[in-house]
Coordinates of C-alpha atoms and ligand atoms in Angstrom, one line a residue:
X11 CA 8.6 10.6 -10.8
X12 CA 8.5 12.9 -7.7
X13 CA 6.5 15.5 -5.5
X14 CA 4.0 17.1 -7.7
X15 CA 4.1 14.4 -10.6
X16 CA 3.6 11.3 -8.3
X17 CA 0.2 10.2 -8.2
X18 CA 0.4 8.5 -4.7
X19 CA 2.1 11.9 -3.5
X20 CA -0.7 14.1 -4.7
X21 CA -3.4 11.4 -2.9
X22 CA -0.6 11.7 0.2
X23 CA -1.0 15.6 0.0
X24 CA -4.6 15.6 -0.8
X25 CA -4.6 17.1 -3.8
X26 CA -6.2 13.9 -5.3
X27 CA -8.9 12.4 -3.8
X28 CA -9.6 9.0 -2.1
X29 CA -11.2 6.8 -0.1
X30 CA -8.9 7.3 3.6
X31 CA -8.6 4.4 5.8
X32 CA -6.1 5.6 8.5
X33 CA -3.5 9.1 8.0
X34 CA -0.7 9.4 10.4
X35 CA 2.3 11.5 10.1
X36 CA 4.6 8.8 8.3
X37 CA 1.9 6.7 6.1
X38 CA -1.5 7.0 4.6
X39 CA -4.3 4.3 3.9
X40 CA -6.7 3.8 1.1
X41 CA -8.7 1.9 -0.7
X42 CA -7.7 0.9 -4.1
X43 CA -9.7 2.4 -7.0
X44 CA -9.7 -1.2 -8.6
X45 CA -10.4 -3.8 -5.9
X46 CA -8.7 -7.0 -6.4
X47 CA -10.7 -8.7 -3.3
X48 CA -13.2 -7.3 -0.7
X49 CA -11.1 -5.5 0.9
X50 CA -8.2 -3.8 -0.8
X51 CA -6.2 -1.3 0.8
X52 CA -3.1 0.4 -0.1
X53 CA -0.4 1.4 2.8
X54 CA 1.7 4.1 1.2
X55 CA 4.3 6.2 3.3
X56 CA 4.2 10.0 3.1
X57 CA 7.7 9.8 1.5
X58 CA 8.3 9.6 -1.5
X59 CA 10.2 5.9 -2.3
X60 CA 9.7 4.8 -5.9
X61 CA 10.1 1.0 -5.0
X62 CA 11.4 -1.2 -2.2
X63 CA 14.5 -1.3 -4.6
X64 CA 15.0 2.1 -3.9
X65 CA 14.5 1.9 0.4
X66 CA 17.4 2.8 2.1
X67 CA 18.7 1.3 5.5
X68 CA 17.4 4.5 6.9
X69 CA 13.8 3.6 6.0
X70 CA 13.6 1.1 8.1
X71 CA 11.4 2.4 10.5
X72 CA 9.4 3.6 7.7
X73 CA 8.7 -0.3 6.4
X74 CA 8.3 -1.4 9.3
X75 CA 5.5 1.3 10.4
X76 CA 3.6 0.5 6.8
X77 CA 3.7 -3.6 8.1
X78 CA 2.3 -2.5 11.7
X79 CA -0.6 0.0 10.1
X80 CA -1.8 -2.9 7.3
X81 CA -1.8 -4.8 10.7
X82 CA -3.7 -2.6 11.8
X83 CA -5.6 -2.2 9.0
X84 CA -6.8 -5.8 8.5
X85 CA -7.7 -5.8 12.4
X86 CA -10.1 -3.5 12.3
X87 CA -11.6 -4.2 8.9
X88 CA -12.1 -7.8 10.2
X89 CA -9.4 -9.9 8.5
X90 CA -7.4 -11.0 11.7
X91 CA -8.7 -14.4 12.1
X92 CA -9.9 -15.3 9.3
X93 CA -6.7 -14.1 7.4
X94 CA -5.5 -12.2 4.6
X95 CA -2.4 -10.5 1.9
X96 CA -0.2 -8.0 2.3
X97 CA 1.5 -7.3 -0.9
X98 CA 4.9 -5.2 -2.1
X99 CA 5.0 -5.1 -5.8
X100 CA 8.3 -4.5 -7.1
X101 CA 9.3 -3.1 -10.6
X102 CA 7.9 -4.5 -14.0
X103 CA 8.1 -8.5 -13.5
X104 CA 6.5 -8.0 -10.3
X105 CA 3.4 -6.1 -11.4
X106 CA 4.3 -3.0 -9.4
X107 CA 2.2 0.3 -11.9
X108 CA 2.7 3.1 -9.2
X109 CA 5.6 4.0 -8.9
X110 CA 5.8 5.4 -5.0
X111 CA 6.4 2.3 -2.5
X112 CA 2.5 1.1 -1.8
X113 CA 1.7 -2.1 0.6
X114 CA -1.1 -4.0 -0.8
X115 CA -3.8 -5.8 1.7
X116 CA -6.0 -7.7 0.4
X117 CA -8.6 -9.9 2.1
X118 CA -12.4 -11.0 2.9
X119 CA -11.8 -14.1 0.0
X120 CA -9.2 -17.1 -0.1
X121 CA -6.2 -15.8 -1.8
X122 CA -4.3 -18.7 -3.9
X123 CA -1.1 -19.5 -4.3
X124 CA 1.3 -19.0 -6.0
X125 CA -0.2 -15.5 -7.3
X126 CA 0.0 -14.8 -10.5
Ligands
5GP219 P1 0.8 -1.8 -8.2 O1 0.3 -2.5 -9.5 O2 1.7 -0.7 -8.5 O3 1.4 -2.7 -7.2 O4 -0.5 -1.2 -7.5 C1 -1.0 0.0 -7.8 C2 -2.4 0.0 -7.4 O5 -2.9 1.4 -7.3 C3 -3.4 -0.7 -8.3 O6 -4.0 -1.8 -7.5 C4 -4.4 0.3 -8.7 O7 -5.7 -0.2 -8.8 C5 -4.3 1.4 -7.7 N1 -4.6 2.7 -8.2 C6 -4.1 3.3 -9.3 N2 -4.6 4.5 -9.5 C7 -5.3 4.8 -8.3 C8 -6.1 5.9 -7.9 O8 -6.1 7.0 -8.5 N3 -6.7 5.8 -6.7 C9 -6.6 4.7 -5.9 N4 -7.3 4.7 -4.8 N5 -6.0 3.6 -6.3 C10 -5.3 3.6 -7.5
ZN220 ZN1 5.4 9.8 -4.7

């Protein structure tokens, strides 16, 4: 699933709407519509990648960017010190739904280990 059928696309695009935490001209930011902790906020690249599975070596710059905006991210929504989740979901054992490569970060609560 691609382009006009990719949910995270269409949010990418603006054609869907959410809640935007940061837009630059590789990744978006937003807050998931079903918070798992609170803060949860989804790093998704402009690009469309189904899964990490499907990165190539070329994307590197690409992951890396999405680590250094949830960075970001988790600065400036107050998480640095205190601490916090980033999350990559990948394919049906690992719980990923979307199908467009999202970072999850999650924070403002102790997170446990291992997840489930
Ligand atoms: P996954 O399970 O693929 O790692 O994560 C997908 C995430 O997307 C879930 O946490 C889910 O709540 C979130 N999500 C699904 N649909 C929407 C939507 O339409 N808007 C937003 N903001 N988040 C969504
Ligand atoms: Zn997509």
């Amino acid at each position: 699933m691609t382009g006009p059928d990719c949910l995270f696309c269409k949010i990418a695009a603006g054609d869907v709407p959410a809640t935007l935490v940061h837009a630059d001209a590789q990744v978006v930011a937003f807050r998931d519509i079903n918070p798992q902790a609170p803060v949860h906020v989804l790093v998704v690249p402009r690009k469309h990648v189904s899964s990490l599975d499907e990165a190539r070596g070329a994307d590197d710059s690409l992951l890396g960017g999405m680590l250094l905006v949830a960075r970001d991210i988790a600065r400036r929504e107050g998480l640095a010190d205190r601490g916090y989740r980033t999350v990559l979901n990948v394919g049906d054992e690992g719980g990923q739904t979307v199908h467009h490569i999202h970072l999850h970060v999650l924070g403002g609560r102790a997170m446990g280990w291992p997840p489930g």
